Amino acid sequence: MSKKYLIVGAGFSGAVLAHQLCKLVDCTVEIWDERNHIGGNCHTKRDAETGVMVHEYGPHIFNTDKKEIWDFVNSFVEFKPFINRVKANHKGAIYSLPVNLHTINQFFNKSFGPAEAKAFIEGQADKSIDEPKSFEEQAMKFIGKDLYKAFFYGYTKKQWGCEPSELPASILKRLPVRFNYDDNYYNNPYQGIPVNGYTELVEKLLGSYSIMVSLNTKFEFSPDLFNTYDHIFYTGPIDAFFNYKFGRLGYRTVTFEKHVANGDYQGNPVINYCDDTVPYTRVHEHKHFAPWEKHEQTVYFKEFSKETEPTDIPYYPKRLEQDKAILLQYRNEATQSEKISFLGRLATYRYMDMHHVIGEALDFANAFAAAETAGTPLPVFPNVEG
Ligand code: UDP
């Protein structure tokens, strides 16, 4: 008999899951989202004033090392190649990011070659740190105090609202350090931006089967839902699902100050402001994310970071020690349920890029479909550590 599934959240997790379940299982799928659009934080929309395609929740540049994920997203919409080259403003001077030979030579006023720069930076590094346990230790071990203070300390304090010594080393490990002039922000071989934005990609994912999407529809769990649905997939914040009974998980949220101008405002998609004397973290100018388009006017946003209040949209999971203790309680409670699964950045409370989210949703749908077919216990979480 055909199954009836409810998916909560129409971001990439929910949309990929819906698509894949329809492909693999005899089922009908409904998706609810409390916002008035699909795509979650990847939503893109043309700005009415300038005509520029805006990444409404901040810059999203698709990058992955997995050909199958790249092929998957490219099978729905056209992507144009896009290499993210980020600049940094420190004390009014502009540097190249991620930290590379240009940054090192400019910052220390040198003209090192790669081997000299490597030896110099190793000389700056704190050798007493064996296994870095925090963001700060990771920085001190790999780039040394001067570059850390200039490019990471102030930015990270603004972005995360705490001392970098309280944050996990994994946050800094996202960024490469290079001893050549390669200023590609990512290491992944497949990089691009969908030519018509991300929302079209999500539309196509949802449109290939008769998936029913209900927007402006807030979810609240009730056992009565199982009178209608065989299984619920929840991709919202896990603490919200349980009405915050063990407390709220810490998230940072970001707000944007919009500006419109003529011509080209900053000449680059993203400029980071690394000093904590500047209140915003970065400025993004969105027409530079679509260099294949021409616009007379420009729209740019100053991005500010703050602690998430109950009415704010959660962005970055902080995962401080106290958060991990609360998360464990929610995960233990969640694993008691046989008919509810939890998936994605918010339901697993992890810092995930788009390609992680998509890959995990594909794998999860495959595992779920296999269990459904075999009649074995259905997976509650993706197969990853809490
Ligand atoms: N970061 C920094 N200075 C920069 C860029 C990044 O200190 O100029 C730190 C910051 O803590 C950030 C982390 O490195 O959260 C990872 O950077 P990434 O660009 O991956 O952050 P995202 O794009 O997810 O905001």
Coordinates of C-alpha atoms and ligand atoms in Angstrom, one line a residue:
M1 CA 0.0 0.0 0.0
S2 CA 1.2 3.5 -0.8
K3 CA 2.8 5.3 2.1
K4 CA 2.0 8.9 3.1
Y5 CA 4.9 11.0 4.4
L6 CA 5.0 14.5 5.9
I7 CA 8.3 16.4 5.6
V8 CA 8.7 19.5 7.7
G9 CA 10.9 22.1 6.1
A10 CA 11.3 22.9 2.4
G11 CA 15.1 23.7 2.4
F12 CA 17.6 21.4 0.7
S13 CA 17.2 18.6 3.2
G14 CA 13.4 18.4 2.8
A15 CA 13.4 18.9 -0.9
V16 CA 16.1 16.3 -1.7
L17 CA 14.5 13.9 0.7
A18 CA 11.1 14.4 -0.9
H19 CA 12.5 13.9 -4.4
Q20 CA 14.4 10.8 -3.5
L21 CA 11.6 9.1 -1.5
C22 CA 9.2 9.6 -4.4
K23 CA 11.8 8.0 -6.7
L24 CA 12.4 5.0 -4.4
V25 CA 9.2 4.3 -2.5
D26 CA 5.6 4.0 -3.5
C27 CA 4.5 7.1 -1.6
T28 CA 2.9 10.5 -1.6
V29 CA 4.8 13.3 0.1
E30 CA 3.6 16.6 1.6
I31 CA 6.0 19.3 2.7
W32 CA 5.2 22.0 5.2
D33 CA 7.2 25.2 5.6
E34 CA 6.4 28.0 8.0
R35 CA 8.0 30.6 5.7
N36 CA 6.4 32.0 2.6
H37 CA 8.9 30.5 0.2
I38 CA 10.8 27.3 -0.4
G39 CA 14.6 26.9 -0.3
G40 CA 15.2 27.6 3.4
N41 CA 18.2 29.8 3.9
C42 CA 19.4 29.1 0.3
H43 CA 16.4 31.0 -1.1
T44 CA 17.3 33.5 -3.9
K45 CA 15.0 36.2 -5.3
R46 CA 15.4 39.0 -7.8
D47 CA 15.6 42.4 -6.0
A48 CA 12.6 44.5 -7.2
E49 CA 14.6 47.7 -7.2
T50 CA 17.7 46.6 -9.1
G51 CA 16.8 43.4 -10.8
V52 CA 19.8 41.7 -9.2
M53 CA 19.4 38.0 -8.0
V54 CA 19.8 38.3 -4.2
H55 CA 20.9 35.4 -1.9
E56 CA 18.3 36.5 0.6
Y57 CA 19.9 34.8 3.6
G58 CA 23.5 35.6 2.7
P59 CA 26.0 34.3 0.1
H60 CA 25.8 30.7 -1.1
I61 CA 28.5 29.3 -3.4
F62 CA 28.0 25.7 -4.2
N63 CA 31.2 23.6 -3.9
T64 CA 31.8 19.9 -3.5
D65 CA 34.4 17.3 -3.9
K66 CA 31.8 14.7 -4.9
K67 CA 31.1 14.3 -8.6
E68 CA 27.9 12.5 -8.0
I69 CA 26.5 15.4 -5.9
W70 CA 27.7 17.9 -8.6
D71 CA 26.0 15.8 -11.3
F72 CA 22.9 15.5 -9.2
V73 CA 22.3 19.3 -8.8
N74 CA 23.3 19.9 -12.4
S75 CA 20.7 17.4 -13.6
F76 CA 18.0 19.9 -12.5
V77 CA 19.3 23.3 -13.5
E78 CA 22.2 25.0 -15.2
F79 CA 25.2 26.0 -13.0
K80 CA 27.8 28.6 -14.2
P81 CA 31.3 28.2 -12.9
F82 CA 32.0 30.5 -10.0
I83 CA 35.2 30.8 -8.0
N84 CA 34.8 32.7 -4.7
R85 CA 37.6 35.2 -4.1
V86 CA 37.1 36.9 -0.8
K87 CA 39.0 40.0 0.3
A88 CA 39.7 41.1 3.8
N89 CA 39.9 44.6 5.3
H90 CA 42.3 44.9 8.2
K91 CA 43.0 48.3 9.6
G92 CA 41.9 49.9 6.3
A93 CA 44.1 47.8 4.0
I94 CA 42.8 45.1 1.7
Y95 CA 44.3 41.6 1.8
S96 CA 43.7 38.4 0.0
L97 CA 41.8 35.5 1.6
P98 CA 42.1 32.6 2.4
V99 CA 45.5 33.3 3.9
N100 CA 47.9 32.7 1.0
L101 CA 51.3 33.8 -0.2
H102 CA 49.9 37.2 -1.2
T103 CA 48.4 37.7 2.2
I104 CA 51.6 36.7 4.0
N105 CA 53.9 38.8 1.8
Q106 CA 51.7 41.9 2.0
F107 CA 51.1 41.5 5.8
F108 CA 54.7 41.0 6.7
N109 CA 56.0 43.3 3.9
K110 CA 58.1 40.5 2.4
S111 CA 58.6 38.9 -1.0
F112 CA 58.9 35.2 0.1
G113 CA 58.7 32.3 -2.2
P114 CA 56.5 29.3 -1.1
A115 CA 59.2 27.5 0.9
E116 CA 60.5 30.6 2.7
A117 CA 56.9 31.6 3.6
K118 CA 56.2 28.1 5.0
A119 CA 59.4 28.2 7.1
F120 CA 58.6 31.7 8.3
I121 CA 55.0 30.8 9.3
E122 CA 56.3 27.7 11.0
G123 CA 58.6 29.9 13.0
Q124 CA 55.6 32.0 14.1
A125 CA 53.5 28.9 15.2
D126 CA 53.1 27.9 18.8
K127 CA 54.9 24.6 19.0
S128 CA 53.7 23.7 22.5
I129 CA 50.3 22.9 21.0
D130 CA 50.1 19.2 20.1
E131 CA 46.4 18.5 19.4
P132 CA 44.6 21.8 19.0
K133 CA 41.4 21.7 21.1
S134 CA 39.9 25.1 20.2
F135 CA 39.7 27.5 17.3
E136 CA 42.4 29.6 19.0
E137 CA 44.8 26.7 19.4
Q138 CA 44.3 25.6 15.8
A139 CA 45.1 29.2 14.7
M140 CA 48.1 29.6 17.0
K141 CA 49.5 26.2 15.8
F142 CA 49.1 26.7 12.1
I143 CA 49.4 30.4 11.3
G144 CA 50.8 32.0 14.5
K145 CA 49.7 34.9 16.6
D146 CA 50.1 37.9 14.2
L147 CA 48.0 36.5 11.3
Y148 CA 45.5 35.1 13.9
K149 CA 45.0 38.5 15.6
A150 CA 44.7 40.4 12.3
F151 CA 42.4 38.1 10.3
F152 CA 40.6 35.8 12.7
Y153 CA 40.4 37.0 16.3
G154 CA 38.2 40.1 15.7
Y155 CA 36.1 38.5 12.9
T156 CA 35.4 35.3 14.9
K157 CA 34.5 37.3 18.1
K158 CA 32.0 39.3 16.1
Q159 CA 30.7 36.3 14.2
W160 CA 30.3 33.9 17.1
G161 CA 29.9 36.3 20.1
C162 CA 32.4 34.5 22.2
E163 CA 36.2 34.0 22.6
P164 CA 37.7 31.9 19.9
S165 CA 39.2 29.8 22.7
E166 CA 35.7 28.6 23.5
L167 CA 35.0 27.4 19.9
P168 CA 35.9 24.1 18.3
A169 CA 39.0 23.8 16.1
S170 CA 36.7 22.4 13.3
I171 CA 35.4 25.9 12.5
L172 CA 38.9 27.1 11.5
K173 CA 39.7 23.9 9.7
R174 CA 37.1 24.9 7.1
L175 CA 39.5 27.4 5.7
P176 CA 42.7 26.5 3.8
V177 CA 46.1 28.2 4.3
R178 CA 48.2 28.2 1.1
F179 CA 51.8 28.9 0.4
N180 CA 51.1 29.9 -3.2
Y181 CA 49.0 32.7 -4.8
D182 CA 45.8 30.6 -5.2
D183 CA 43.0 32.7 -3.7
N184 CA 40.2 30.3 -4.4
Y185 CA 38.2 30.3 -1.1
Y186 CA 37.5 26.6 -1.4
N187 CA 39.5 23.5 -2.1
N188 CA 36.7 21.5 -3.7
P189 CA 37.0 20.8 -7.5
Y190 CA 33.4 21.4 -8.4
Q191 CA 32.2 25.0 -7.8
G192 CA 29.4 27.1 -9.2
I193 CA 26.2 29.0 -8.8
P194 CA 22.9 28.1 -10.5
V195 CA 22.3 30.6 -13.3
N196 CA 18.8 31.4 -12.2
G197 CA 19.4 31.1 -8.4
Y198 CA 18.9 28.3 -5.9
T199 CA 15.1 28.6 -5.5
E200 CA 14.7 27.3 -9.1
L201 CA 16.8 24.2 -8.2
V202 CA 14.5 23.5 -5.2
E203 CA 11.4 24.1 -7.4
K204 CA 12.7 21.5 -9.8
L205 CA 13.5 19.0 -7.0
L206 CA 10.0 19.4 -5.8
G207 CA 8.4 19.6 -9.2
S208 CA 9.6 16.3 -10.7
Y209 CA 7.0 14.3 -8.7
S210 CA 3.6 15.4 -7.4
I211 CA 4.9 16.6 -4.0
M212 CA 2.4 18.9 -2.3
V213 CA 4.0 22.0 -0.7
S214 CA 2.2 24.0 1.9
L215 CA 3.8 27.4 2.7
N216 CA 3.1 29.6 5.7
T217 CA 2.3 26.3 7.6
K218 CA 3.7 26.0 11.1
F219 CA 4.4 22.5 12.4
E220 CA 3.6 21.5 15.9
F221 CA 3.9 17.8 16.8
S222 CA 0.7 15.9 17.7
P223 CA 0.3 12.1 17.8
D224 CA -2.9 12.7 15.8
L225 CA -0.7 13.4 12.8
F226 CA -0.1 9.6 12.6
N227 CA -3.8 9.2 11.7
T228 CA -2.9 10.8 8.4
Y229 CA 0.8 10.2 7.9
D230 CA 2.9 6.9 8.1
H231 CA 6.1 8.8 8.9
I232 CA 7.2 12.4 9.7
F233 CA 10.6 13.8 8.6
Y234 CA 11.5 16.8 10.6
T235 CA 14.2 19.2 9.3
G236 CA 13.6 22.2 11.7
P237 CA 15.5 22.9 14.9
I238 CA 15.5 19.9 17.2
D239 CA 15.0 21.9 20.4
A240 CA 11.8 23.5 18.9
F241 CA 10.4 20.1 18.0
F242 CA 10.5 19.2 21.7
N243 CA 9.2 22.7 22.8
Y244 CA 12.6 23.5 24.3
K245 CA 12.0 21.1 27.2
F246 CA 15.7 20.6 27.9
G247 CA 16.5 24.3 27.1
R248 CA 17.5 26.2 24.0
L249 CA 20.4 25.3 21.8
G250 CA 22.8 28.3 21.0
Y251 CA 22.7 29.6 17.5
R252 CA 24.1 32.8 15.9
T253 CA 21.9 34.6 13.6
V254 CA 22.8 37.3 11.1
T255 CA 21.0 40.5 10.0
F256 CA 21.5 42.5 6.8
E257 CA 21.5 46.2 6.2
K258 CA 20.5 46.8 2.6
H259 CA 22.0 49.5 0.4
V260 CA 21.4 50.4 -3.3
A261 CA 23.8 52.3 -5.4
N262 CA 24.7 52.9 -9.1
G263 CA 27.5 51.0 -10.8
D264 CA 29.9 48.9 -8.8
Y265 CA 30.2 49.5 -5.0
Q266 CA 33.1 47.3 -3.9
G267 CA 34.4 45.5 -7.0
N268 CA 34.1 42.0 -5.4
P269 CA 31.3 39.7 -4.2
V270 CA 32.5 39.6 -0.5
I271 CA 34.8 41.7 1.6
N272 CA 35.3 40.6 5.2
Y273 CA 35.9 43.3 7.9
C274 CA 38.3 41.5 10.3
D275 CA 38.7 44.1 13.0
D276 CA 36.3 44.2 15.9
T277 CA 36.2 48.0 15.7
V278 CA 33.9 47.6 12.6
P279 CA 30.5 46.4 13.8
Y280 CA 29.7 44.3 10.8
T281 CA 31.5 41.1 9.7
R282 CA 31.3 41.5 5.9
V283 CA 29.8 43.3 3.0
H284 CA 28.3 41.3 0.1
E285 CA 27.4 42.8 -3.3
H286 CA 25.2 40.3 -5.0
K287 CA 25.5 41.2 -8.7
H288 CA 29.1 39.8 -8.5
F289 CA 27.6 36.4 -7.7
A290 CA 26.1 36.4 -11.2
P291 CA 28.9 37.9 -13.4
W292 CA 27.0 36.6 -16.5
E293 CA 24.3 39.3 -15.9
K294 CA 24.5 43.0 -16.5
H295 CA 23.0 45.6 -14.1
E296 CA 23.3 49.4 -14.0
Q297 CA 22.5 49.5 -10.3
T298 CA 23.9 47.4 -7.5
V299 CA 22.6 46.1 -4.2
Y300 CA 24.9 45.3 -1.3
F301 CA 24.4 44.2 2.3
K302 CA 26.3 44.8 5.5
E303 CA 26.1 41.7 7.6
F304 CA 25.8 41.8 11.3
S305 CA 26.0 38.8 13.6
K306 CA 24.1 38.4 16.9
E307 CA 22.8 35.8 19.4
T308 CA 19.5 34.2 18.2
E309 CA 16.4 35.4 20.1
P310 CA 13.3 33.3 20.1
T311 CA 11.8 35.1 17.0
D312 CA 15.1 35.1 15.0
I313 CA 16.0 32.7 12.2
P314 CA 18.8 30.3 13.5
Y315 CA 21.9 30.3 11.3
Y316 CA 25.1 29.0 12.8
P317 CA 24.9 26.2 15.5
K318 CA 27.4 27.2 18.2
R319 CA 28.0 23.8 19.7
L320 CA 29.6 25.0 22.9
E321 CA 30.0 22.4 25.6
Q322 CA 26.7 23.3 27.2
D323 CA 24.9 23.0 23.9
K324 CA 26.3 19.6 23.3
A325 CA 25.0 18.4 26.7
I326 CA 21.5 19.7 25.8
L327 CA 21.7 18.2 22.3
L328 CA 22.4 14.8 23.8
Q329 CA 19.2 14.9 25.8
Y330 CA 17.2 15.8 22.7
R331 CA 18.9 13.1 20.6
N332 CA 18.2 10.5 23.3
E333 CA 14.5 11.5 23.3
A334 CA 14.3 11.5 19.5
T335 CA 15.7 8.0 19.2
Q336 CA 12.7 6.7 21.2
S337 CA 10.5 7.5 18.2
E338 CA 9.9 5.0 15.5
K339 CA 7.8 7.1 13.2
I340 CA 9.8 10.4 13.2
S341 CA 13.2 11.0 11.6
F342 CA 15.4 14.1 12.0
L343 CA 17.5 15.4 9.2
G344 CA 19.6 18.4 8.2
R345 CA 21.5 21.3 9.7
L346 CA 18.9 22.4 12.2
A347 CA 17.6 18.9 13.3
T348 CA 21.1 17.5 13.8
Y349 CA 22.5 20.9 15.0
R350 CA 25.6 20.9 12.9
Y351 CA 27.5 23.5 10.8
M352 CA 26.8 22.1 7.3
D353 CA 27.4 23.4 3.8
M354 CA 24.9 22.8 1.0
H355 CA 26.7 19.9 -0.5
H356 CA 26.9 18.2 2.9
V357 CA 23.1 18.7 3.4
I358 CA 22.3 17.3 -0.1
G359 CA 24.7 14.3 0.2
E360 CA 23.3 13.4 3.6
A361 CA 19.6 13.7 2.4
L362 CA 20.4 11.4 -0.5
D363 CA 22.1 8.9 1.7
F364 CA 19.4 9.1 4.3
A365 CA 16.6 8.6 1.7
N366 CA 18.4 5.6 0.3
A367 CA 18.8 4.0 3.8
F368 CA 15.2 4.8 4.7
A369 CA 13.8 3.4 1.5
A370 CA 15.9 0.2 2.0
A371 CA 14.6 -0.2 5.5
E372 CA 11.0 0.5 4.4
T373 CA 11.3 -2.2 1.7
A374 CA 12.9 -4.7 4.0
G375 CA 10.6 -4.0 6.9
T376 CA 13.5 -3.4 9.2
P377 CA 13.6 -0.5 11.8
L378 CA 13.5 2.9 10.1
P379 CA 16.5 5.2 10.7
V380 CA 15.9 8.2 13.0
F381 CA 19.0 10.2 12.3
P382 CA 21.6 10.2 9.5
N383 CA 24.4 7.9 10.3
V384 CA 26.7 10.5 11.9
E385 CA 27.9 11.3 15.4
G386 CA 25.8 13.7 17.5
Ligands
UDP1 N1 36.9 33.6 9.8 C1 37.6 34.6 10.2 N2 38.0 35.6 9.4 C2 37.6 35.6 8.1 C3 36.9 34.5 7.6 C4 36.5 33.5 8.4 O1 37.9 34.7 11.4 O2 37.9 36.6 7.4 C5 36.5 32.5 10.7 C6 35.1 32.7 11.3 O3 35.2 32.2 12.7 C7 34.2 31.8 10.5 C8 35.2 30.6 10.1 O4 36.5 31.2 10.0 O5 33.1 31.4 11.2 C9 34.8 29.9 8.9 O6 34.8 30.7 7.8 P1 33.7 30.5 6.6 O7 34.1 31.5 5.6 O8 33.8 29.1 6.2 O9 32.3 30.9 7.3 P2 30.9 31.0 6.6 O10 31.0 31.2 5.1 O11 30.2 29.7 6.9 O12 30.2 32.1 7.3

